[in-house]
């Protein structure tokens, strides 16, 4: 008797769900603390449009369009604001007494299944890891690491020379520079983080460890989507599905690290500092391993993305390519002269890289932060507590009130050209800012300049027909980069 009839329970349940849903939508639009912030109706009412755009791979473009229509501060989900204002960088990401924290939904995907790392440790633990790594990223270490960059750079040049001709017919054929850059950056960072490379360059193939990272990118977008919809069971299910791969990668990392320890002797790599924290009992093994893995992913794909982007943009802008080539070839008489120190003098190259970072930022979306207890001011706007806030890199870099001709590639805008006098260059923060900014920024610049200089010194580049629209890509957290086919002609 106490058990209700199914035929009655069902409609009641349906009604409750409908009333609850409508109630939530009405609350979000009219009564939510963020109700005064502008944005498209359905985006303010529920999270669904945001998640759907994420899953389709066009969220960054949609957010950019929303800014276009509603202004520089917009509500892109019931509890989330997006900013395209220069001051928002320091207010959201910078040092302050009541700091914003990394949004749990994005950074703590699963406390159960994935160990913490430098990316999502709370403030104090994060600072401890960062201090441990400081030496590995110092000027001194970078100088000690230079021979390694030279050696892998040599291998890259050799592979490019070999692959540019068909092995059978001897005819010129395009080389996929996207893969080449990935091979190079993964081998370098693998060596610095695990003590051994992935042998990508020597085999001209992706290591299974890397394949898993790339294969899982779209899953990652889905996991985020589910997470944001509050469907934690779906998140857990998806993560379980990828468990085998993760286990294999963990074992691989473990074996490499053990091998590196067995070699003993101090080395100027990233592991050194982490191992010291481990010995001091401050960093347990799973978090050490996870941090090493995070550095590999954060330091390789990003750098390879920018190198691919700048290569494409230079090919499509022959005038800029010509200027850069002249700069490199008039600065160096031989390839040996190209070093970490000597590339510092290449001003036009620096502008080429920065302009590529603007047009094709390796981390193009948002780095969501959560507002502190009691709320906070961001770029002159009041943000109540428990709000996700982010600066959207791509949207910010493609807005014509902030940049002259934002869709065009003009390194000159970073060199004091009159035409770009009103450009808001302080908006460009592709490495983020504050206590959790990119620890590898200097290394990335050094690496990119070194390789680009050597390529400019050795080759003439021209884009293959099939890659002419290469930058039309979707974003699943990171860019979904297709092959970048380029013809390479040796200079001498
Ligand atoms: C063009 C290349 C690169 C770009 C655009 C880039 C961008 C970024 C950005 C935007 C962040 C902040 C992430 C967040 O707030 O969640 C970050 C963090 C980080 N990056 Fe990079 N990065 C690049 C290269 C590198 C390199 C070469 C390394 C290492 C060798 C590296 C290691 C890291 C690490 C470890 C973090 C986390 C830092 C922390 O949480 O304290 N990155 N990077
Ligand atoms: C640029 O951003 C402003 C808000 O700061 C917005 O009003 C404008 O429409 C945007 N323009 C474009 C072309 O995106
Ligand atoms: C992640 O979750 C843990 C516990 O669930 C919490 O202590 C930590 O602050 C969270 N990290 C971030 C970055 O929000």
Tab-separated table of N, CA, C and O in Angstrom, residues 96-199:
chain	number	residue	atom	x	y	z
A	96	UNK	N	47.335	38.327	-5.696
A	96	UNK	CA	46.519	39.261	-4.916
A	96	UNK	C	46.176	38.598	-3.593
A	96	UNK	O	46.322	37.383	-3.449
A	97	UNK	N	45.730	39.385	-2.629
A	97	UNK	CA	45.513	38.810	-1.296
A	97	UNK	C	44.405	37.751	-1.320
A	97	UNK	O	44.569	36.670	-0.790
A	98	UNK	N	43.284	38.079	-1.966
A	98	UNK	CA	42.245	37.052	-2.094
A	98	UNK	C	42.279	36.485	-3.515
A	98	UNK	O	41.525	36.892	-4.377
A	99	UNK	N	43.220	35.556	-3.699
A	99	UNK	CA	43.461	35.037	-5.031
A	99	UNK	C	42.295	34.220	-5.575
A	99	UNK	O	41.585	33.550	-4.833
A	100	UNK	N	42.133	34.261	-6.886
A	100	UNK	CA	41.224	33.342	-7.560
A	100	UNK	C	41.896	31.963	-7.558
A	100	UNK	O	43.110	31.873	-7.607
A	101	UNK	N	41.117	30.890	-7.472
A	101	UNK	CA	41.697	29.551	-7.508
A	101	UNK	C	41.375	28.903	-8.854
A	101	UNK	O	40.469	29.341	-9.556
A	102	UNK	N	42.113	27.866	-9.187
A	102	UNK	CA	41.806	27.152	-10.425
A	102	UNK	C	40.450	26.474	-10.281
A	102	UNK	O	40.177	25.828	-9.275
A	103	UNK	N	39.619	26.657	-11.290
A	103	UNK	CA	38.273	26.101	-11.214
A	103	UNK	C	38.321	24.573	-11.125
A	103	UNK	O	38.918	23.905	-11.962
A	104	UNK	N	37.702	24.043	-10.092
A	104	UNK	CA	37.753	22.608	-9.823
A	104	UNK	C	37.197	21.781	-10.979
A	104	UNK	O	37.700	20.715	-11.285
A	105	UNK	N	36.147	22.295	-11.598
A	105	UNK	CA	35.514	21.519	-12.663
A	105	UNK	C	36.471	21.214	-13.798
A	105	UNK	O	36.418	20.166	-14.412
A	106	UNK	N	37.348	22.180	-14.094
A	106	UNK	CA	38.259	21.988	-15.216
A	106	UNK	C	39.538	21.284	-14.788
A	106	UNK	O	40.072	20.450	-15.502
A	107	UNK	N	40.046	21.617	-13.612
A	107	UNK	CA	41.384	21.148	-13.243
A	107	UNK	C	41.399	19.885	-12.387
A	107	UNK	O	42.361	19.140	-12.410
A	108	UNK	N	40.364	19.679	-11.576
A	108	UNK	CA	40.295	18.438	-10.789
A	108	UNK	C	39.305	17.502	-11.461
A	108	UNK	O	38.206	17.328	-10.974
A	109	UNK	N	39.701	16.921	-12.579
A	109	UNK	CA	38.747	16.080	-13.298
A	109	UNK	C	38.323	14.911	-12.431
A	109	UNK	O	37.169	14.579	-12.320
A	110	UNK	N	39.292	14.282	-11.792
A	110	UNK	CA	38.946	13.190	-10.900
A	110	UNK	C	39.985	13.072	-9.799
A	110	UNK	O	41.144	12.770	-10.062
A	111	UNK	N	39.560	13.334	-8.575
A	111	UNK	CA	40.490	13.195	-7.457
A	111	UNK	C	40.809	11.729	-7.212
A	111	UNK	O	41.855	11.390	-6.694
A	112	UNK	N	39.853	10.859	-7.620
A	112	UNK	CA	40.031	9.433	-7.353
A	112	UNK	C	41.016	8.796	-8.321
A	112	UNK	O	41.865	8.019	-7.946
A	113	UNK	N	40.859	9.120	-9.615
A	113	UNK	CA	41.572	8.328	-10.613
A	113	UNK	C	42.865	8.924	-11.146
A	113	UNK	O	43.663	8.227	-11.738
A	114	UNK	N	43.040	10.236	-10.983
A	114	UNK	CA	44.257	10.850	-11.524
A	114	UNK	C	44.998	11.587	-10.417
A	114	UNK	O	44.427	12.454	-9.754
A	115	UNK	N	46.258	11.202	-10.160
A	115	UNK	CA	46.995	11.863	-9.081
A	115	UNK	C	47.134	13.352	-9.359
A	115	UNK	O	47.099	13.790	-10.501
A	116	UNK	N	47.291	14.124	-8.303
A	116	UNK	CA	47.486	15.564	-8.480
A	116	UNK	C	48.858	15.855	-9.074
A	116	UNK	O	49.752	15.022	-9.049
A	117	UNK	N	49.009	17.062	-9.575
A	117	UNK	CA	50.296	17.465	-10.146
A	117	UNK	C	50.438	18.966	-10.002
A	117	UNK	O	49.556	19.632	-9.456
A	118	UNK	N	51.504	19.495	-10.562
A	118	UNK	CA	51.734	20.937	-10.544
A	118	UNK	C	50.518	21.709	-11.055
A	118	UNK	O	50.227	22.808	-10.602
A	119	UNK	N	49.760	21.102	-11.973
A	119	UNK	CA	48.636	21.803	-12.600
A	119	UNK	C	47.471	22.053	-11.662
A	119	UNK	O	46.759	23.033	-11.799
A	120	UNK	N	47.229	21.147	-10.714
A	120	UNK	CA	46.022	21.311	-9.899
A	120	UNK	C	46.224	21.166	-8.395
A	120	UNK	O	45.268	21.030	-7.646
A	121	UNK	N	47.464	21.190	-7.944
A	121	UNK	CA	47.689	21.196	-6.499
A	121	UNK	C	47.178	22.514	-5.923
A	121	UNK	O	47.254	23.556	-6.567
A	122	UNK	N	46.693	22.493	-4.675
A	122	UNK	CA	46.328	23.756	-4.023
A	122	UNK	C	47.563	24.646	-3.831
A	122	UNK	O	48.698	24.182	-3.988
A	123	UNK	N	47.299	25.875	-3.484
A	123	UNK	CA	48.318	26.926	-3.463
A	123	UNK	C	49.691	26.550	-2.872
A	123	UNK	O	50.714	26.674	-3.540
A	124	UNK	N	49.708	26.064	-1.623
A	124	UNK	CA	51.004	25.858	-0.965
A	124	UNK	C	51.796	24.705	-1.580
A	124	UNK	O	52.996	24.798	-1.788
A	125	UNK	N	51.097	23.597	-1.861
A	125	UNK	CA	51.769	22.459	-2.488
A	125	UNK	C	52.283	22.850	-3.869
A	125	UNK	O	53.373	22.463	-4.277
A	126	UNK	N	51.468	23.631	-4.564
A	126	UNK	CA	51.892	24.093	-5.880
A	126	UNK	C	53.181	24.893	-5.790
A	126	UNK	O	54.128	24.674	-6.548
A	127	UNK	N	53.225	25.802	-4.820
A	127	UNK	CA	54.411	26.652	-4.654
A	127	UNK	C	55.639	25.791	-4.360
A	127	UNK	O	56.742	26.070	-4.855
A	128	UNK	N	55.447	24.725	-3.579
A	128	UNK	CA	56.561	23.827	-3.232
A	128	UNK	C	57.096	23.148	-4.505
A	128	UNK	O	58.315	23.127	-4.741
A	129	UNK	N	56.201	22.633	-5.342
A	129	UNK	CA	56.647	21.966	-6.579
A	129	UNK	C	57.348	22.973	-7.490
A	129	UNK	O	58.385	22.699	-8.086
A	130	UNK	N	56.772	24.144	-7.569
A	130	UNK	CA	57.322	25.171	-8.441
A	130	UNK	C	58.747	25.544	-8.009
A	130	UNK	O	59.633	25.710	-8.833
A	131	UNK	N	58.943	25.630	-6.676
A	131	UNK	CA	60.296	25.911	-6.186
A	131	UNK	C	61.245	24.773	-6.553
A	131	UNK	O	62.387	24.989	-6.929
A	132	UNK	N	60.722	23.538	-6.444
A	132	UNK	CA	61.552	22.380	-6.794
A	132	UNK	C	62.004	22.430	-8.246
A	132	UNK	O	63.099	21.981	-8.588
A	133	UNK	N	61.132	22.958	-9.105
A	133	UNK	CA	61.442	22.974	-10.534
A	133	UNK	C	62.264	24.184	-10.959
A	133	UNK	O	62.832	24.196	-12.049
A	134	UNK	N	62.312	25.196	-10.077
A	134	UNK	CA	62.911	26.474	-10.477
A	134	UNK	C	64.312	26.291	-11.050
A	134	UNK	O	64.659	26.864	-12.075
A	135	UNK	N	65.115	25.445	-10.401
A	135	UNK	CA	66.479	25.284	-10.861
A	135	UNK	C	66.529	24.690	-12.270
A	135	UNK	O	67.277	25.151	-13.130
A	136	UNK	N	65.702	23.679	-12.505
A	136	UNK	CA	65.676	23.031	-13.823
A	136	UNK	C	65.312	23.986	-14.946
A	136	UNK	O	65.664	23.773	-16.105
A	137	UNK	N	64.582	25.055	-14.606
A	137	UNK	CA	64.161	26.013	-15.628
A	137	UNK	C	65.010	27.284	-15.620
A	137	UNK	O	64.666	28.266	-16.262
A	138	UNK	N	66.089	27.268	-14.827
A	138	UNK	CA	66.892	28.490	-14.702
A	138	UNK	C	67.765	28.722	-15.942
A	138	UNK	O	67.973	27.831	-16.762
A	139	UNK	N	68.258	29.931	-16.024
A	139	UNK	CA	69.173	30.322	-17.115
A	139	UNK	C	70.361	29.355	-17.184
A	139	UNK	O	70.740	28.884	-18.251
A	140	UNK	N	70.888	29.047	-16.003
A	140	UNK	CA	72.078	28.193	-15.925
A	140	UNK	C	71.765	26.796	-16.495
A	140	UNK	O	72.511	26.265	-17.303
A	141	UNK	N	70.639	26.213	-16.064
A	141	UNK	CA	70.276	24.886	-16.567
A	141	UNK	C	70.067	24.919	-18.071
A	141	UNK	O	70.470	24.007	-18.783
A	142	UNK	N	69.426	26.004	-18.531
A	142	UNK	CA	69.162	26.082	-19.958
A	142	UNK	C	70.462	26.042	-20.745
A	142	UNK	O	70.551	25.388	-21.771
A	143	UNK	N	71.486	26.741	-20.218
A	143	UNK	CA	72.777	26.714	-20.913
A	143	UNK	C	73.360	25.306	-20.900
A	143	UNK	O	73.921	24.840	-21.887
A	144	UNK	N	73.200	24.606	-19.763
A	144	UNK	CA	73.731	23.244	-19.685
A	144	UNK	C	72.966	22.277	-20.587
A	144	UNK	O	73.494	21.268	-21.018
A	145	UNK	N	71.688	22.614	-20.827
A	145	UNK	CA	70.868	21.727	-21.667
A	145	UNK	C	71.111	21.974	-23.153
A	145	UNK	O	70.672	21.195	-23.991
A	146	UNK	N	71.814	23.042	-23.470
A	146	UNK	CA	71.903	23.445	-24.875
A	146	UNK	C	72.417	22.349	-25.828
A	146	UNK	O	71.860	22.180	-26.916
A	147	UNK	N	73.449	21.584	-25.433
A	147	UNK	CA	73.928	20.538	-26.345
A	147	UNK	C	72.829	19.567	-26.770
A	147	UNK	O	72.798	19.076	-27.896
A	148	UNK	N	71.904	19.334	-25.848
A	148	UNK	CA	70.797	18.434	-26.148
A	148	UNK	C	69.901	19.012	-27.244
A	148	UNK	O	69.500	18.318	-28.178
A	149	UNK	N	69.608	20.304	-27.130
A	149	UNK	CA	68.799	20.960	-28.164
A	149	UNK	C	69.524	20.928	-29.502
A	149	UNK	O	68.924	20.747	-30.544
A	150	UNK	N	70.846	21.081	-29.425
A	150	UNK	CA	71.652	21.066	-30.640
A	150	UNK	C	71.560	19.677	-31.292
A	150	UNK	O	71.317	19.548	-32.493
A	151	UNK	N	71.729	18.632	-30.457
A	151	UNK	CA	71.734	17.271	-30.996
A	151	UNK	C	70.390	16.920	-31.639
A	151	UNK	O	70.336	16.389	-32.755
A	152	UNK	N	69.282	17.232	-30.942
A	152	UNK	CA	67.978	16.925	-31.536
A	152	UNK	C	67.690	17.838	-32.723
A	152	UNK	O	67.029	17.431	-33.677
A	153	UNK	N	68.203	19.062	-32.664
A	153	UNK	CA	68.071	19.965	-33.809
A	153	UNK	C	68.767	19.387	-35.037
A	153	UNK	O	68.230	19.416	-36.143
A	154	UNK	N	69.979	18.833	-34.833
A	154	UNK	CA	70.695	18.179	-35.945
A	154	UNK	C	69.852	17.060	-36.545
A	154	UNK	O	69.730	16.926	-37.759
A	155	UNK	N	69.263	16.254	-35.651
A	155	UNK	CA	68.447	15.136	-36.137
A	155	UNK	C	67.258	15.634	-36.930
A	155	UNK	O	66.890	15.052	-37.960
A	156	UNK	N	66.663	16.722	-36.446
A	156	UNK	CA	65.502	17.279	-37.163
A	156	UNK	C	65.915	17.731	-38.564
A	156	UNK	O	65.244	17.420	-39.555
A	157	UNK	N	67.044	18.461	-38.647
A	157	UNK	CA	67.504	18.932	-39.962
A	157	UNK	C	67.776	17.744	-40.890
A	157	UNK	O	67.405	17.761	-42.062
A	158	UNK	N	68.422	16.698	-40.356
A	158	UNK	CA	68.709	15.516	-41.177
A	158	UNK	C	67.435	14.874	-41.708
A	158	UNK	O	67.340	14.525	-42.881
A	159	UNK	N	66.457	14.720	-40.800
A	159	UNK	CA	65.193	14.105	-41.227
A	159	UNK	C	64.520	14.947	-42.302
A	159	UNK	O	63.982	14.419	-43.273
A	160	UNK	N	64.558	16.271	-42.118
A	160	UNK	CA	63.910	17.139	-43.110
A	160	UNK	C	64.588	16.995	-44.466
A	160	UNK	O	63.938	16.956	-45.504
A	161	UNK	N	65.926	16.918	-44.436
A	161	UNK	CA	66.652	16.770	-45.709
A	161	UNK	C	66.332	15.437	-46.362
A	161	UNK	O	66.207	15.346	-47.584
A	162	UNK	N	66.190	14.416	-45.528
A	162	UNK	CA	65.930	13.093	-46.093
A	162	UNK	C	64.500	12.965	-46.623
A	162	UNK	O	64.273	12.465	-47.719
A	163	UNK	N	63.560	13.451	-45.847
A	163	UNK	CA	62.148	13.218	-46.205
A	163	UNK	C	61.649	14.113	-47.338
A	163	UNK	O	60.597	13.866	-47.903
A	164	UNK	N	62.399	15.168	-47.665
A	164	UNK	CA	61.887	16.094	-48.673
A	164	UNK	C	61.918	15.493	-50.084
A	164	UNK	O	61.338	16.038	-51.008
A	165	UNK	N	62.631	14.384	-50.251
A	165	UNK	CA	62.659	13.708	-51.548
A	165	UNK	C	62.058	12.319	-51.413
A	165	UNK	O	62.272	11.637	-50.413
A	166	UNK	N	61.328	11.927	-52.429
A	166	UNK	CA	60.772	10.585	-52.430
A	166	UNK	C	61.910	9.565	-52.486
A	166	UNK	O	62.807	9.682	-53.326
A	167	UNK	N	61.869	8.577	-51.584
A	167	UNK	CA	62.979	7.625	-51.474
A	167	UNK	C	63.166	6.819	-52.763
A	167	UNK	O	64.287	6.437	-53.107
A	168	UNK	N	62.091	6.587	-53.488
A	168	UNK	CA	62.182	5.762	-54.693
A	168	UNK	C	62.470	6.604	-55.938
A	168	UNK	O	63.455	6.385	-56.640
A	169	UNK	N	61.616	7.600	-56.183
A	169	UNK	CA	61.734	8.364	-57.423
A	169	UNK	C	62.724	9.519	-57.325
A	169	UNK	O	63.175	10.035	-58.340
A	170	UNK	N	63.056	9.933	-56.095
A	170	UNK	CA	63.966	11.058	-55.937
A	170	UNK	C	63.315	12.403	-56.222
A	170	UNK	O	63.978	13.433	-56.256
A	171	UNK	N	61.992	12.398	-56.408
A	171	UNK	CA	61.297	13.665	-56.673
A	171	UNK	C	60.964	14.401	-55.377
A	171	UNK	O	60.804	13.775	-54.330
A	172	UNK	N	60.830	15.730	-55.479
A	172	UNK	CA	60.477	16.518	-54.303
A	172	UNK	C	59.086	16.139	-53.811
A	172	UNK	O	58.164	15.985	-54.609
A	173	UNK	N	58.939	15.957	-52.510
A	173	UNK	CA	57.604	15.706	-51.957
A	173	UNK	C	57.443	16.517	-50.668
A	173	UNK	O	58.442	16.824	-50.011
A	174	UNK	N	56.206	16.861	-50.339
A	174	UNK	CA	56.020	17.685	-49.144
A	174	UNK	C	56.298	16.897	-47.864
A	174	UNK	O	56.102	15.686	-47.809
A	175	UNK	N	56.771	17.611	-46.855
A	175	UNK	CA	57.037	17.010	-45.551
A	175	UNK	C	56.007	17.548	-44.564
A	175	UNK	O	55.695	18.743	-44.576
A	176	UNK	N	55.471	16.670	-43.728
A	176	UNK	CA	54.496	17.105	-42.721
A	176	UNK	C	55.242	17.750	-41.544
A	176	UNK	O	55.715	17.063	-40.645
A	177	UNK	N	55.340	19.076	-41.580
A	177	UNK	CA	56.104	19.771	-40.553
A	177	UNK	C	55.446	19.707	-39.172
A	177	UNK	O	56.120	19.792	-38.151
A	178	UNK	N	54.127	19.539	-39.141
A	178	UNK	CA	53.452	19.418	-37.849
A	178	UNK	C	54.026	18.217	-37.091
A	178	UNK	O	54.381	18.320	-35.915
A	179	UNK	N	54.131	17.081	-37.769
A	179	UNK	CA	54.699	15.896	-37.114
A	179	UNK	C	56.174	16.101	-36.773
A	179	UNK	O	56.634	15.716	-35.699
A	180	UNK	N	56.910	16.702	-37.706
A	180	UNK	CA	58.344	16.936	-37.457
A	180	UNK	C	58.558	17.722	-36.164
A	180	UNK	O	59.398	17.384	-35.336
A	181	UNK	N	57.771	18.793	-36.010
A	181	UNK	CA	57.904	19.614	-34.801
A	181	UNK	C	57.492	18.824	-33.556
A	181	UNK	O	58.110	18.944	-32.502
A	182	UNK	N	56.444	18.034	-33.694
A	182	UNK	CA	56.044	17.206	-32.550
A	182	UNK	C	57.158	16.238	-32.163
A	182	UNK	O	57.474	16.078	-30.983
A	183	UNK	N	57.738	15.586	-33.169
A	183	UNK	CA	58.825	14.631	-32.882
A	183	UNK	C	59.943	15.336	-32.113
A	183	UNK	O	60.431	14.844	-31.102
A	184	UNK	N	60.325	16.494	-32.625
A	184	UNK	CA	61.430	17.238	-32.009
A	184	UNK	C	61.108	17.643	-30.568
A	184	UNK	O	61.874	17.358	-29.644
A	185	UNK	N	59.967	18.293	-30.372
A	185	UNK	CA	59.676	18.804	-29.029
A	185	UNK	C	59.453	17.661	-28.027
A	185	UNK	O	59.856	17.763	-26.874
A	186	UNK	N	58.833	16.576	-28.477
A	186	UNK	CA	58.626	15.457	-27.551
A	186	UNK	C	59.948	14.800	-27.169
A	186	UNK	O	60.163	14.434	-26.019
A	187	UNK	N	60.848	14.650	-28.131
A	187	UNK	CA	62.147	14.045	-27.812
A	187	UNK	C	62.910	14.902	-26.810
A	187	UNK	O	63.494	14.391	-25.854
A	188	UNK	N	62.882	16.215	-27.018
A	188	UNK	CA	63.603	17.111	-26.110
A	188	UNK	C	63.005	17.057	-24.708
A	188	UNK	O	63.702	16.813	-23.714
A	189	UNK	N	61.692	17.264	-24.614
A	189	UNK	CA	61.064	17.313	-23.291
A	189	UNK	C	61.085	15.942	-22.623
A	189	UNK	O	61.210	15.846	-21.407
A	190	UNK	N	60.965	14.889	-23.411
A	190	UNK	CA	61.070	13.542	-22.839
A	190	UNK	C	62.407	13.377	-22.137
A	190	UNK	O	62.486	12.866	-21.019
A	191	UNK	N	63.452	13.834	-22.778
A	191	UNK	CA	64.785	13.700	-22.206
A	191	UNK	C	64.931	14.542	-20.935
A	191	UNK	O	65.515	14.099	-19.954
A	192	UNK	N	64.371	15.737	-20.973
A	192	UNK	CA	64.495	16.617	-19.808
A	192	UNK	C	63.604	16.181	-18.639
A	192	UNK	O	63.864	16.517	-17.496
A	193	UNK	N	62.532	15.460	-18.940
A	193	UNK	CA	61.599	15.088	-17.866
A	193	UNK	C	61.759	13.648	-17.397
A	193	UNK	O	61.559	13.349	-16.232
A	194	UNK	N	62.066	12.745	-18.321
A	194	UNK	CA	62.191	11.336	-17.946
A	194	UNK	C	63.612	10.804	-18.118
A	194	UNK	O	63.875	9.636	-17.897
A	195	UNK	N	64.521	11.642	-18.573
A	195	UNK	CA	65.899	11.197	-18.742
A	195	UNK	C	66.142	10.444	-20.031
A	195	UNK	O	67.250	10.003	-20.291
A	196	UNK	N	65.102	10.263	-20.851
A	196	UNK	CA	65.299	9.546	-22.106
A	196	UNK	C	64.278	10.007	-23.132
A	196	UNK	O	63.141	10.301	-22.773
A	197	UNK	N	64.678	10.067	-24.391
A	197	UNK	CA	63.754	10.592	-25.395
A	197	UNK	C	62.727	9.541	-25.794
A	197	UNK	O	62.809	8.383	-25.393
A	198	UNK	N	61.761	9.966	-26.584
A	198	UNK	CA	60.726	9.049	-27.068
A	198	UNK	C	61.153	8.398	-28.388
A	198	UNK	O	60.377	7.688	-28.998
A	199	UNK	N	62.369	8.720	-28.852
A	199	UNK	CA	62.860	8.197	-30.137
A	199	UNK	C	61.916	8.497	-31.290
A	199	UNK	O	61.744	7.679	-32.184
